[in-house]
């Protein structure tokens, strides 16, 4: 799949359709979007994942998904929106070391 970027994305999306609760597949899809610089698709995927996780009240995973969304926004130079995401992630998991670091970004 190294040379088949579209195939990789489709495989992750199929994995999510089959088992939407598999956070590992979501994580890989978000990393894929990061590597492809496809921040808009990454944000859309984050929104879907966050909605799914909120139904389950999985606060730690919600925080991680929100961090991803903030990172995508940051890369789109939407710094203020990204900072809001990091602040929201802190609410969901105040002990998350990554979000504590992101919250320090200026």
mmCIF file of C-alpha atoms in Angstrom, residues 12-85:
data_model
loop_
_atom_site.group_PDB
_atom_site.id
_atom_site.type_symbol
_atom_site.label_atom_id
_atom_site.label_comp_id
_atom_site.label_asym_id
_atom_site.label_seq_id
_atom_site.Cartn_x
_atom_site.Cartn_y
_atom_site.Cartn_z
ATOM 1 C CA UNK A 12 -9.060 2.399 6.550
ATOM 2 C CA UNK A 13 -12.530 3.624 5.611
ATOM 3 C CA UNK A 14 -13.698 0.042 5.065
ATOM 4 C CA UNK A 15 -12.270 -0.930 8.443
ATOM 5 C CA UNK A 16 -14.232 1.872 10.073
ATOM 6 C CA UNK A 17 -17.442 0.782 8.325
ATOM 7 C CA UNK A 18 -16.977 -2.791 9.546
ATOM 8 C CA UNK A 19 -15.901 -1.913 13.080
ATOM 9 C CA UNK A 20 -16.496 1.780 13.853
ATOM 10 C CA UNK A 21 -15.479 1.335 17.491
ATOM 11 C CA UNK A 22 -11.927 0.358 16.539
ATOM 12 C CA UNK A 23 -10.006 3.431 17.627
ATOM 13 C CA UNK A 24 -6.799 2.062 16.099
ATOM 14 C CA UNK A 25 -8.276 2.219 12.588
ATOM 15 C CA UNK A 26 -9.495 5.769 13.193
ATOM 16 C CA UNK A 27 -6.054 6.722 14.488
ATOM 17 C CA UNK A 28 -4.420 5.299 11.364
ATOM 18 C CA UNK A 29 -6.887 7.126 9.104
ATOM 19 C CA UNK A 30 -6.126 10.421 10.858
ATOM 20 C CA UNK A 31 -2.380 9.786 10.553
ATOM 21 C CA UNK A 32 -2.937 9.033 6.869
ATOM 22 C CA UNK A 33 -4.697 12.380 6.370
ATOM 23 C CA UNK A 34 -1.843 14.106 8.202
ATOM 24 C CA UNK A 35 0.758 12.451 5.971
ATOM 25 C CA UNK A 36 -1.249 13.377 2.862
ATOM 26 C CA UNK A 37 -1.679 16.993 4.047
ATOM 27 C CA UNK A 38 -5.419 16.459 3.608
ATOM 28 C CA UNK A 39 -6.480 18.539 6.569
ATOM 29 C CA UNK A 40 -10.042 19.151 5.412
ATOM 30 C CA UNK A 41 -10.739 15.411 5.204
ATOM 31 C CA UNK A 42 -8.992 14.970 8.535
ATOM 32 C CA UNK A 43 -11.272 17.504 10.189
ATOM 33 C CA UNK A 44 -14.349 15.793 8.731
ATOM 34 C CA UNK A 45 -13.128 12.418 10.025
ATOM 35 C CA UNK A 46 -12.452 13.944 13.445
ATOM 36 C CA UNK A 47 -15.971 15.321 13.584
ATOM 37 C CA UNK A 48 -17.410 11.856 12.874
ATOM 38 C CA UNK A 49 -15.139 10.233 15.424
ATOM 39 C CA UNK A 50 -15.883 12.833 18.097
ATOM 40 C CA UNK A 51 -19.643 12.349 17.630
ATOM 41 C CA UNK A 52 -19.211 8.568 17.941
ATOM 42 C CA UNK A 53 -17.065 8.886 21.059
ATOM 43 C CA UNK A 54 -19.420 11.365 22.724
ATOM 44 C CA UNK A 55 -22.213 8.793 22.469
ATOM 45 C CA UNK A 56 -19.943 6.390 24.365
ATOM 46 C CA UNK A 57 -18.716 9.089 26.775
ATOM 47 C CA UNK A 58 -15.123 7.950 26.212
ATOM 48 C CA UNK A 59 -13.537 11.136 27.547
ATOM 49 C CA UNK A 60 -9.888 10.202 26.987
ATOM 50 C CA UNK A 61 -10.490 9.208 23.373
ATOM 51 C CA UNK A 62 -12.639 12.299 22.803
ATOM 52 C CA UNK A 63 -9.734 14.447 23.947
ATOM 53 C CA UNK A 64 -7.359 12.685 21.552
ATOM 54 C CA UNK A 65 -9.748 13.140 18.613
ATOM 55 C CA UNK A 66 -10.133 16.814 19.467
ATOM 56 C CA UNK A 67 -6.344 17.189 19.591
ATOM 57 C CA UNK A 68 -6.164 15.741 16.079
ATOM 58 C CA UNK A 69 -8.810 18.208 14.936
ATOM 59 C CA UNK A 70 -6.882 21.050 16.527
ATOM 60 C CA UNK A 71 -3.702 19.908 14.798
ATOM 61 C CA UNK A 72 -5.462 19.844 11.416
ATOM 62 C CA UNK A 73 -6.792 23.343 12.037
ATOM 63 C CA UNK A 74 -3.347 24.542 13.126
ATOM 64 C CA UNK A 75 -1.845 23.236 9.884
ATOM 65 C CA UNK A 76 -4.518 25.147 7.968
ATOM 66 C CA UNK A 77 -3.283 28.272 9.784
ATOM 67 C CA UNK A 78 -6.538 28.492 11.736
ATOM 68 C CA UNK A 79 -4.642 29.025 14.958
ATOM 69 C CA UNK A 80 -7.470 30.532 17.021
ATOM 70 C CA UNK A 81 -9.828 27.667 16.137
ATOM 71 C CA UNK A 82 -7.073 25.193 16.945
ATOM 72 C CA UNK A 83 -6.495 26.791 20.344
ATOM 73 C CA UNK A 84 -10.215 26.438 21.087
ATOM 74 C CA UNK A 85 -9.968 22.748 20.245
#
